Coordinates of C-alpha atoms and ligand atoms in Angstrom, one line a residue:
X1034 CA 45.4 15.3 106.1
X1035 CA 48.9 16.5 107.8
X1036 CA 49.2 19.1 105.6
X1037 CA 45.9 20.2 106.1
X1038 CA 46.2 20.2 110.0
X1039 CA 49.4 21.8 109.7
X1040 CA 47.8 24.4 107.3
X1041 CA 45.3 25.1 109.8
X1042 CA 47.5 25.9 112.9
X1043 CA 49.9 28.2 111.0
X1044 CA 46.9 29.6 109.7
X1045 CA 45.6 30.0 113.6
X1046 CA 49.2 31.3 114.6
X1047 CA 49.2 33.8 112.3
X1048 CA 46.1 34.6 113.2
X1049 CA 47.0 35.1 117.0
X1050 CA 50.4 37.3 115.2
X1051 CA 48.0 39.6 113.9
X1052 CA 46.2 40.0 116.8
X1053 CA 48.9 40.8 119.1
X1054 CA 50.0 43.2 116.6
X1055 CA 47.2 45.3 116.2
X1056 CA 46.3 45.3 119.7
X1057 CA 49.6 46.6 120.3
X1058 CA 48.2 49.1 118.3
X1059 CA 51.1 49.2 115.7
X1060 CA 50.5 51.2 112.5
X1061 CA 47.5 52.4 111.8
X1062 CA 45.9 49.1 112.5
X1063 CA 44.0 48.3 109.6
X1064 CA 40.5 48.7 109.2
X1065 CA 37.8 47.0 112.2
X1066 CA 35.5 45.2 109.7
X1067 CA 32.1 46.3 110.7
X1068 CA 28.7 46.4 109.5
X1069 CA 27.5 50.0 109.8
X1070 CA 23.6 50.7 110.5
X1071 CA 22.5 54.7 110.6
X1072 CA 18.7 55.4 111.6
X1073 CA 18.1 58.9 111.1
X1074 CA 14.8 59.8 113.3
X1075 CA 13.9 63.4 112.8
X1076 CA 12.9 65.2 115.6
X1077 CA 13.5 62.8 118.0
X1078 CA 13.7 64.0 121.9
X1079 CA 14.4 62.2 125.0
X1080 CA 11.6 64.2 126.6
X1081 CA 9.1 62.1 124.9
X1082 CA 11.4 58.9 125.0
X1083 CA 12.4 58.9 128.7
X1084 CA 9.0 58.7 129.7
X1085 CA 7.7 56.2 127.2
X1086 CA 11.2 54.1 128.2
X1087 CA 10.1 53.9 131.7
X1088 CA 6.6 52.5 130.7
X1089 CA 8.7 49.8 128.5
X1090 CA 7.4 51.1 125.3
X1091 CA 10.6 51.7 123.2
X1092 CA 12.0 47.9 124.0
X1093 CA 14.6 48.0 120.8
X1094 CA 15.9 51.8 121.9
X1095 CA 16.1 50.4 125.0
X1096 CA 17.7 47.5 124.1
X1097 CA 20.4 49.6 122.5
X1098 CA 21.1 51.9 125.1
X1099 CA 21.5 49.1 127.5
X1100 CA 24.3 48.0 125.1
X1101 CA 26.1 50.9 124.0
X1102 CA 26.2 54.6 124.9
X1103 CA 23.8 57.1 125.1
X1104 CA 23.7 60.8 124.9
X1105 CA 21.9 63.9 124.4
X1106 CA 22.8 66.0 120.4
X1107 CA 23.3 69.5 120.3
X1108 CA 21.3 70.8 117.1
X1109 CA 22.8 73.3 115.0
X1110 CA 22.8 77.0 116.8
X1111 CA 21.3 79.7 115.6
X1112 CA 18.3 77.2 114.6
X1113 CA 18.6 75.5 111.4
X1114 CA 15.8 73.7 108.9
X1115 CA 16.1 70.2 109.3
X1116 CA 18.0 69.3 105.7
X1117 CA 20.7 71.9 106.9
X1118 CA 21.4 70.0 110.1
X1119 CA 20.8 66.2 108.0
X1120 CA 23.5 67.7 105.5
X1121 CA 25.8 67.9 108.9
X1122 CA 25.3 65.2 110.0
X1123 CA 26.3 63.9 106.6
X1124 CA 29.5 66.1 106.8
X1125 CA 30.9 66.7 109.7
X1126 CA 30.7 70.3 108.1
X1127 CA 28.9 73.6 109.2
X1128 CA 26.8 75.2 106.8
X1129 CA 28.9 77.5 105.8
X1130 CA 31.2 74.9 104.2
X1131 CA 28.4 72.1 103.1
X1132 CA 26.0 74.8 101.5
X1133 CA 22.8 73.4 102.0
X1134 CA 20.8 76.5 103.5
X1135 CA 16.9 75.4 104.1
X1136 CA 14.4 73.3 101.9
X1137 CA 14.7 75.9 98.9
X1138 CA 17.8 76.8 97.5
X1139 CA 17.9 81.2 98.2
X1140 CA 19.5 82.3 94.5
X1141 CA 16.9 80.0 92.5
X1142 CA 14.2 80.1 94.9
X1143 CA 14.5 76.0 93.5
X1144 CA 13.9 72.8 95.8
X1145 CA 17.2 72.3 97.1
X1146 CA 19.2 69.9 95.1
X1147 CA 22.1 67.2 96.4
X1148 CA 23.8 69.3 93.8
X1149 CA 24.6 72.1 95.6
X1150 CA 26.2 70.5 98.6
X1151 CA 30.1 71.7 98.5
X1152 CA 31.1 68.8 101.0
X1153 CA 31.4 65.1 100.5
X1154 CA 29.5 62.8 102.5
X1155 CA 30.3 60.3 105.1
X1156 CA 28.8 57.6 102.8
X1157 CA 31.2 59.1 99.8
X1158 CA 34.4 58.8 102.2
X1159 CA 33.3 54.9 103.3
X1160 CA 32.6 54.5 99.8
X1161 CA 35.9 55.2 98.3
X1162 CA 38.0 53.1 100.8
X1163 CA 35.9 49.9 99.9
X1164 CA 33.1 49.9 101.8
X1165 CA 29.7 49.2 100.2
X1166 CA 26.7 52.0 101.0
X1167 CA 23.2 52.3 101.0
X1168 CA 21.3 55.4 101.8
X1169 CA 17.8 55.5 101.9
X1170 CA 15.5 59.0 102.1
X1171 CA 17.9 61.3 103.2
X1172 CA 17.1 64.9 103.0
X1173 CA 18.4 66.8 100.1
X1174 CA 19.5 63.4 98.3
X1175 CA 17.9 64.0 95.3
X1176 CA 19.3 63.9 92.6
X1177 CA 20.7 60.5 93.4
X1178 CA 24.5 60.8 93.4
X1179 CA 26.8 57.7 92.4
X1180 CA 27.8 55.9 95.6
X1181 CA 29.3 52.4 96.1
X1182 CA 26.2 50.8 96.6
X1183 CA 22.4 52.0 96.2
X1184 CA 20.7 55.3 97.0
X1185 CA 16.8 56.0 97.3
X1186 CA 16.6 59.9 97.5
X1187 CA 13.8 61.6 99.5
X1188 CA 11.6 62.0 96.1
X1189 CA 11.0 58.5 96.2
X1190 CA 8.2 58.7 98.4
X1191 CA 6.0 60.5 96.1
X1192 CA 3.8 58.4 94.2
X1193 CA 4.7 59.6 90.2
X1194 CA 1.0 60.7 89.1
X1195 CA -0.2 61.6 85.7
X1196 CA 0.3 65.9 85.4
X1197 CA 3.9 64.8 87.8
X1198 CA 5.9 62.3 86.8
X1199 CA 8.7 61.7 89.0
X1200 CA 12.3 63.5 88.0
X1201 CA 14.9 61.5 86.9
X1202 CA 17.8 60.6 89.6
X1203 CA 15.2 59.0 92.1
X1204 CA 17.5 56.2 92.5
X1205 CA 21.3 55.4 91.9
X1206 CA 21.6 53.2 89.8
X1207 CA 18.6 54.4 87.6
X1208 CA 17.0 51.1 87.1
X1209 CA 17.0 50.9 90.9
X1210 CA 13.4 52.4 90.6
X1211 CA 11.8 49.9 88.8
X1212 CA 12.8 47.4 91.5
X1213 CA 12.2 49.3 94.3
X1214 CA 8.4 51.2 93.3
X1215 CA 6.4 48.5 94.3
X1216 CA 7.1 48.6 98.2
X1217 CA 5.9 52.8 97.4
X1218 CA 3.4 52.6 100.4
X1219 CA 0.9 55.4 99.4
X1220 CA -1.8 57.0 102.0
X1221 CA -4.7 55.3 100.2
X1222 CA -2.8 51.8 100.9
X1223 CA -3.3 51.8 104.4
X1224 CA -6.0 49.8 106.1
X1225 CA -7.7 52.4 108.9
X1226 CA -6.7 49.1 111.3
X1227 CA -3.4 50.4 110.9
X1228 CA -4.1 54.2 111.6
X1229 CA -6.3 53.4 114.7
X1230 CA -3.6 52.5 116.9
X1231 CA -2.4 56.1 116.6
X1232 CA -5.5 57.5 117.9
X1233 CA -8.7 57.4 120.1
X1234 CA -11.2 57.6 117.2
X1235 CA -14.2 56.9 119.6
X1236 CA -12.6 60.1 122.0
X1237 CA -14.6 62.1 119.6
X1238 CA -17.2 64.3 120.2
X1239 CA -20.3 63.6 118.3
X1240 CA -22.3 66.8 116.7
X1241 CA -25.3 65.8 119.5
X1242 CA -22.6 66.5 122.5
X1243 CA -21.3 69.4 121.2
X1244 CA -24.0 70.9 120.9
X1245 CA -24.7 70.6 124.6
X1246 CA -21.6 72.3 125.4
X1247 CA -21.2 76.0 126.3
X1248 CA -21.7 78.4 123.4
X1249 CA -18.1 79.7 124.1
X1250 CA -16.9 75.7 123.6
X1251 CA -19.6 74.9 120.7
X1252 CA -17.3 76.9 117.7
X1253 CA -14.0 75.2 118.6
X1254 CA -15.6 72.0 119.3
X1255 CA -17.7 71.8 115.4
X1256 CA -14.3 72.7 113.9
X1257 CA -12.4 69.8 115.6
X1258 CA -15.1 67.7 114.9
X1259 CA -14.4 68.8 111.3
X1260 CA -11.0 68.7 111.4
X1261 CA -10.3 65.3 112.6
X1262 CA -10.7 63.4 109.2
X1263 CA -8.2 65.9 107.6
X1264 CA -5.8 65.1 110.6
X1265 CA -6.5 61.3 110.2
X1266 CA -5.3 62.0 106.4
X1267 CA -2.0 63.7 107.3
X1268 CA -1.5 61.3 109.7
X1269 CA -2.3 58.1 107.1
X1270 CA 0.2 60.3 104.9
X1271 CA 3.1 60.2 107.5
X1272 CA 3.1 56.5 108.5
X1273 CA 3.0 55.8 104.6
X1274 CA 6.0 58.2 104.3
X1275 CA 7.7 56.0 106.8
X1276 CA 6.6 53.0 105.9
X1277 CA 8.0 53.1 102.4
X1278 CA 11.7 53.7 103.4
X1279 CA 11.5 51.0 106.1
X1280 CA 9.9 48.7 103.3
X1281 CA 13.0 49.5 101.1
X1282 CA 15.7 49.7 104.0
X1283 CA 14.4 45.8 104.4
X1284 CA 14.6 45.0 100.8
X1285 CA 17.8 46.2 100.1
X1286 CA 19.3 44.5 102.8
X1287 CA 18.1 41.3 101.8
X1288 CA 18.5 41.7 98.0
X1289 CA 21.3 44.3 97.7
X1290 CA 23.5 44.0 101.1
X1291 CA 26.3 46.8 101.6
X1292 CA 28.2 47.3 104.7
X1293 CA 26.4 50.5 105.4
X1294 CA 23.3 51.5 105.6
X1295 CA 22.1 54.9 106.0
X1296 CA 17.9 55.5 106.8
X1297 CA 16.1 58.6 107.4
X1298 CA 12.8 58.6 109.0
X1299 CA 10.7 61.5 108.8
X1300 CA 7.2 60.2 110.7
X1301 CA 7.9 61.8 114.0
X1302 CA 8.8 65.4 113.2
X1303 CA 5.7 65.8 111.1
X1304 CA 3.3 63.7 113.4
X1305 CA 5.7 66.4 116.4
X1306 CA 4.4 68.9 114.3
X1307 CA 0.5 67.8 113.6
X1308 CA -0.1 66.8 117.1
X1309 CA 1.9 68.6 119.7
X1310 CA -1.3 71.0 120.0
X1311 CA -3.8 67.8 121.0
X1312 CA -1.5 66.7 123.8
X1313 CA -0.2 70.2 125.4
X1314 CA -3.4 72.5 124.8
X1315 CA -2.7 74.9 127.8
X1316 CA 0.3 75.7 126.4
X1317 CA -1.7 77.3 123.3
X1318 CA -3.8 80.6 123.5
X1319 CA -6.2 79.1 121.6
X1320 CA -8.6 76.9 122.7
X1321 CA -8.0 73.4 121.4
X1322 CA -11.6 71.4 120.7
X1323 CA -12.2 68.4 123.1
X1324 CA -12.1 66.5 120.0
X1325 CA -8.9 67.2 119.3
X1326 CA -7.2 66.3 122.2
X1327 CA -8.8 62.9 123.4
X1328 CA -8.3 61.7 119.7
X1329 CA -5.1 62.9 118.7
X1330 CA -3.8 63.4 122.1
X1331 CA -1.5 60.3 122.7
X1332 CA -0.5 60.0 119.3
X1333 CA 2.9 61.2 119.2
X1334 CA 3.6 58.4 121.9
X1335 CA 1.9 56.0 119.4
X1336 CA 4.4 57.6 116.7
X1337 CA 7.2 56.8 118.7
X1338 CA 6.0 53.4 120.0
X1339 CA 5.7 52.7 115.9
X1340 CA 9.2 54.4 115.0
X1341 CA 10.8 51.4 117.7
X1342 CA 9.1 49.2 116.1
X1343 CA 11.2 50.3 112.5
X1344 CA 14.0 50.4 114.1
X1345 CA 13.6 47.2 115.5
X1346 CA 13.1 45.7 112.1
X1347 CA 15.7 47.5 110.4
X1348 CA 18.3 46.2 113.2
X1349 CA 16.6 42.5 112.6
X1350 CA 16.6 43.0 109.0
X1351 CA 20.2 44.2 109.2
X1352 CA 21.7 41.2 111.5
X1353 CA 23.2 41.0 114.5
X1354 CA 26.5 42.1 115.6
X1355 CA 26.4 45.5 113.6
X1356 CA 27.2 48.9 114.7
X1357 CA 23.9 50.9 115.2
X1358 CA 23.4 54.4 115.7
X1359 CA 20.4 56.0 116.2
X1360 CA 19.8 60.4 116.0
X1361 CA 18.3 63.1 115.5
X1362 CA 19.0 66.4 113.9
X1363 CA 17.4 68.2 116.7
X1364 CA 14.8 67.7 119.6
X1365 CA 10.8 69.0 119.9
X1366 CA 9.7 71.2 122.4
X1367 CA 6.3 72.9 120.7
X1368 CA 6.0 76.7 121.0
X1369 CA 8.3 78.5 123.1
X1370 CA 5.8 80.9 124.3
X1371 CA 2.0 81.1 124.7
X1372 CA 0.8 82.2 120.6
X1373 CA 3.1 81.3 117.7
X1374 CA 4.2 77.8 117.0
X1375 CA 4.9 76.1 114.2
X1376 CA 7.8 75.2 111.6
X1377 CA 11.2 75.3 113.4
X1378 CA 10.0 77.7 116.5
X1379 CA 9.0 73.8 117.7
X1380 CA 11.9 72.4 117.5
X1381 CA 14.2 71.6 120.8
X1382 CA 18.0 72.6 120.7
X1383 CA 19.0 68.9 121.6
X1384 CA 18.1 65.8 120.4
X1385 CA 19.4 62.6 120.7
X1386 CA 22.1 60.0 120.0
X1387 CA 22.4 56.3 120.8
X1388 CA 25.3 54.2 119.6
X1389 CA 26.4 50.2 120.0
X1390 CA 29.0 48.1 118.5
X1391 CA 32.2 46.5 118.5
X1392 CA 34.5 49.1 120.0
X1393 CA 31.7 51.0 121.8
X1394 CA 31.1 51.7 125.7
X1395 CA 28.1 49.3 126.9
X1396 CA 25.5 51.1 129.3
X1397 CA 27.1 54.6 129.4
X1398 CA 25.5 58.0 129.3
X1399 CA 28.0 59.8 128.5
X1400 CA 28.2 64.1 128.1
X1401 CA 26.2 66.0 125.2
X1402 CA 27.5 65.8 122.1
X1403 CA 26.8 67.9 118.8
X1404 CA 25.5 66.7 115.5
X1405 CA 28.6 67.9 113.2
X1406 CA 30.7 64.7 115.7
X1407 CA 28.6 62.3 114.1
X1408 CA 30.4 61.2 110.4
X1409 CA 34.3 62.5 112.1
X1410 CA 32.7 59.3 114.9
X1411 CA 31.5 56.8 111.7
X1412 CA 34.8 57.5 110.0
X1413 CA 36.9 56.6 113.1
X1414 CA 34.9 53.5 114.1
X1415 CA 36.0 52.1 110.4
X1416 CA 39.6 53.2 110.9
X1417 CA 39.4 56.2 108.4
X1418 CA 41.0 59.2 109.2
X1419 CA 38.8 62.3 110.4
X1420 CA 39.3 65.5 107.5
X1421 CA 41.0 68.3 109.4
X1422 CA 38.5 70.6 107.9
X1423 CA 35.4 68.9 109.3
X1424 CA 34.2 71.2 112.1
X1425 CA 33.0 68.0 114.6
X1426 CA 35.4 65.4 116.4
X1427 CA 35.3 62.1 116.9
X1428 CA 33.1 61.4 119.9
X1429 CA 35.7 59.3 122.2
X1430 CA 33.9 59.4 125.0
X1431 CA 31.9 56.9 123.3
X1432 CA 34.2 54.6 122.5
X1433 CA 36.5 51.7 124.6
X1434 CA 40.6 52.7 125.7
X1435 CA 41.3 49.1 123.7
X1436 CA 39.0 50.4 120.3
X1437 CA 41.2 53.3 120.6
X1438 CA 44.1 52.0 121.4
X1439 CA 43.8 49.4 118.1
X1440 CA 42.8 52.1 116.1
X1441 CA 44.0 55.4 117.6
X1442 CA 42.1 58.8 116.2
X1443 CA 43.7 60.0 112.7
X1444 CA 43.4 62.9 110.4
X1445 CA 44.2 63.7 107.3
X1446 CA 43.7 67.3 105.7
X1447 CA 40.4 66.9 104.0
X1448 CA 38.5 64.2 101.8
X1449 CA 37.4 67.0 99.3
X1450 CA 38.7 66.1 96.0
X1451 CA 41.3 68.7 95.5
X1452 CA 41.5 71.4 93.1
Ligands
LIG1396 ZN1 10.3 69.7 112.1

């Protein structure tokens, strides 16, 4: 029983020892354990958010920006495709050095493959100093690389059909698939209870009313009219999209825990996309059908209002006390000028960034940052160094004098294999 006691306060002094010692920031002080969430919303802009904030509607960002820092992202400039900027993220690398150019790799004319990135990842770098990964529908992750963990690549959330089977690679490990295809959430699963919160089905205009509308208005009206059940459809596609890496994200971290997990959700760039016309018609030349906007009009708030609600989960699923950060690879701002609009002319040269965990600022809004600080930031909030030839910085702004006192900003030259 003495021994034990005894046991117990040298155990607690040396405890306390260590303490003092890395808070006088000796060495490079270890390693801060942490549990490391990423949520990777495409598209998402604090023009849409800030309003939808005030109204209470995105309580779970809110609840992280009230505990951590907040900021706006500077996108890739000139204008990039979104897997380009993802692969930055990913990097801390420019394009130039991580060599994923677009959807479509430009000498095969291919789908761009993992394979062709010529820079590690931040989830490679965590992996080899111990840490356990997950990444989940990342752009440009197919073929599923070995990592120290799991990966579901971005091909998962096709449903394999008869004429295309899915590749091989889908998942690392392989057998990964099997375990995982189940919680596949394809369009024709969804219950139209689900889609109906997205829009204002009874807003439409029934064939009777439109025909009582000027001859000028009767044309674009029909066509909306038309239109709206292949809009539902792309819309049923999105949230399935969605729904299937959230369903995995919570699977995985119940059945297959790492320390890190990285999620990409697509749902709002594509619903950005879709439905940007049905809430901003006047800034169209062409006239946009009655139809069209009272039933598709609110729905990229009801996008957003559904992506908190995944993110919510994911940080529920993922427990508390974790390190969370929330972006996006850039912002949405619809056409730039009366006429063309569409693909990345929409999208905004800022997005967002919201971070919280041990070692970060609470209820700061701190100066812009730029997507290639992100993974040189993850790195340094585990106590790796930052490579020297990553073209971000570690965001420090973001982070407490005591964090960086413990565990001051180091480099090393790169974390590319050599030779
Ligand atoms: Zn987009």
């Amino acid at each position: 029983m003495r021994h034990r006691r005894q046991a117990r306060i040298l155990a607690g002094g040396l405890a306390i020892a260590v303490a003092l010692w890395l808070s006088a920031g000796c060495g490079g002080g270890g390693a801060p354990e942490r549990r490391f969430l990423l949520v990777g919303i495409d598209a998402a802009d604090w023009s849409i958010i800030d309003p939808l904030l005030a109204e209470g509607k995105l309580p779970n960002l809110a609840a992280l920006m009230e505990a951590g820092v907040s900021c706006d992202l500077r996108s890739l400039e000139p204008k990039e495709k979104s897997p380009v900027i993802w692969t930055t993220i990913a990097t801390g690398k420019l394009p130039d050095k991580h060599g994923i150019g677009g959807y479509l790799d430009p000498t095969t004319k291919h789908i761009m493959t993992s394979n062709v990135r010529t820079a590690r990842t931040v989830w490679d770098i965590l992996g080899e100093s111990g840490r356990t990964v997950t990444v989940i529908g990342w752009l440009v992750s197919w073929p599923a690389e070995q990592v120290n963990g799991s990966m579901v690549t971005d091909y998962f959330r096709f449903a394999p059909r008869e004429d295309r089977p899915l590749p091989e690679k889908v998942t690392y490990p392989p057998e990964l698939l099997d375990e995982v295809s189940p919680l596949r959430v394809v369009a024709a699963d969804l219950e139209d209870e689900e889609l109906a919160r997205f829009m204002s089905l009874d807003g439409a205009l029934t064939r009777e009313e439109a025909q009582r509308l000027p001859r000028e208005e009767l044309f674009v009206e029909m066509r909306g009219i038309q239109s709206a059940d292949m809009q539902v459809n792309q819309l049923r596609d999105f949230v399935a999209g969605d729904r299937s890496f959230l369903g995995v994200a919570k699977y995985l971290m119940r059945e297959r825990p790492t320390d890190a997990f990285f999620v990409y959700l697509r749902g709002v760039d594509s619903t950005c996309h879709k439905f940007w016309r049905a809430g901003h018609a006047d800034d169209y030349d062409r006239p946009v059908s009655h139809t069209e906007e009272r039933v598709f009009g609110g729905t990229i708030e009801r996008y957003y209002e559904f992506a908190d609600e995944m993110l919510g989960e994911l940080i529920e699923e993922f427990g508390e006390g974790a390190t969370v950060i929330v972006c996006s690879d850039h912002g949405f701002t619809g056409p730039p000028l009366k006429g063309d609009s569409g693909g990345i002319r929409d999208h905004g040269p800022v997005g967002v960034l919201v971070m919280v965990g041990p070692g970060v600022k609470e209820r700061a809004r701190i100066p812009e940052q730029n997507v290639r600080d992100i993974t040189p930031t993850i790195l340094s909030l585990h106590g790796l160094p930052v490579g020297e030839d990553m073209d971000g910085a570690v965001i420090e702004e973001a982070l407490t004098p005591e964090f960086l006192r413990r565990y001051p900003v180091r480099t090393v030259p790169t974390h590319e294999p050599s030779g």
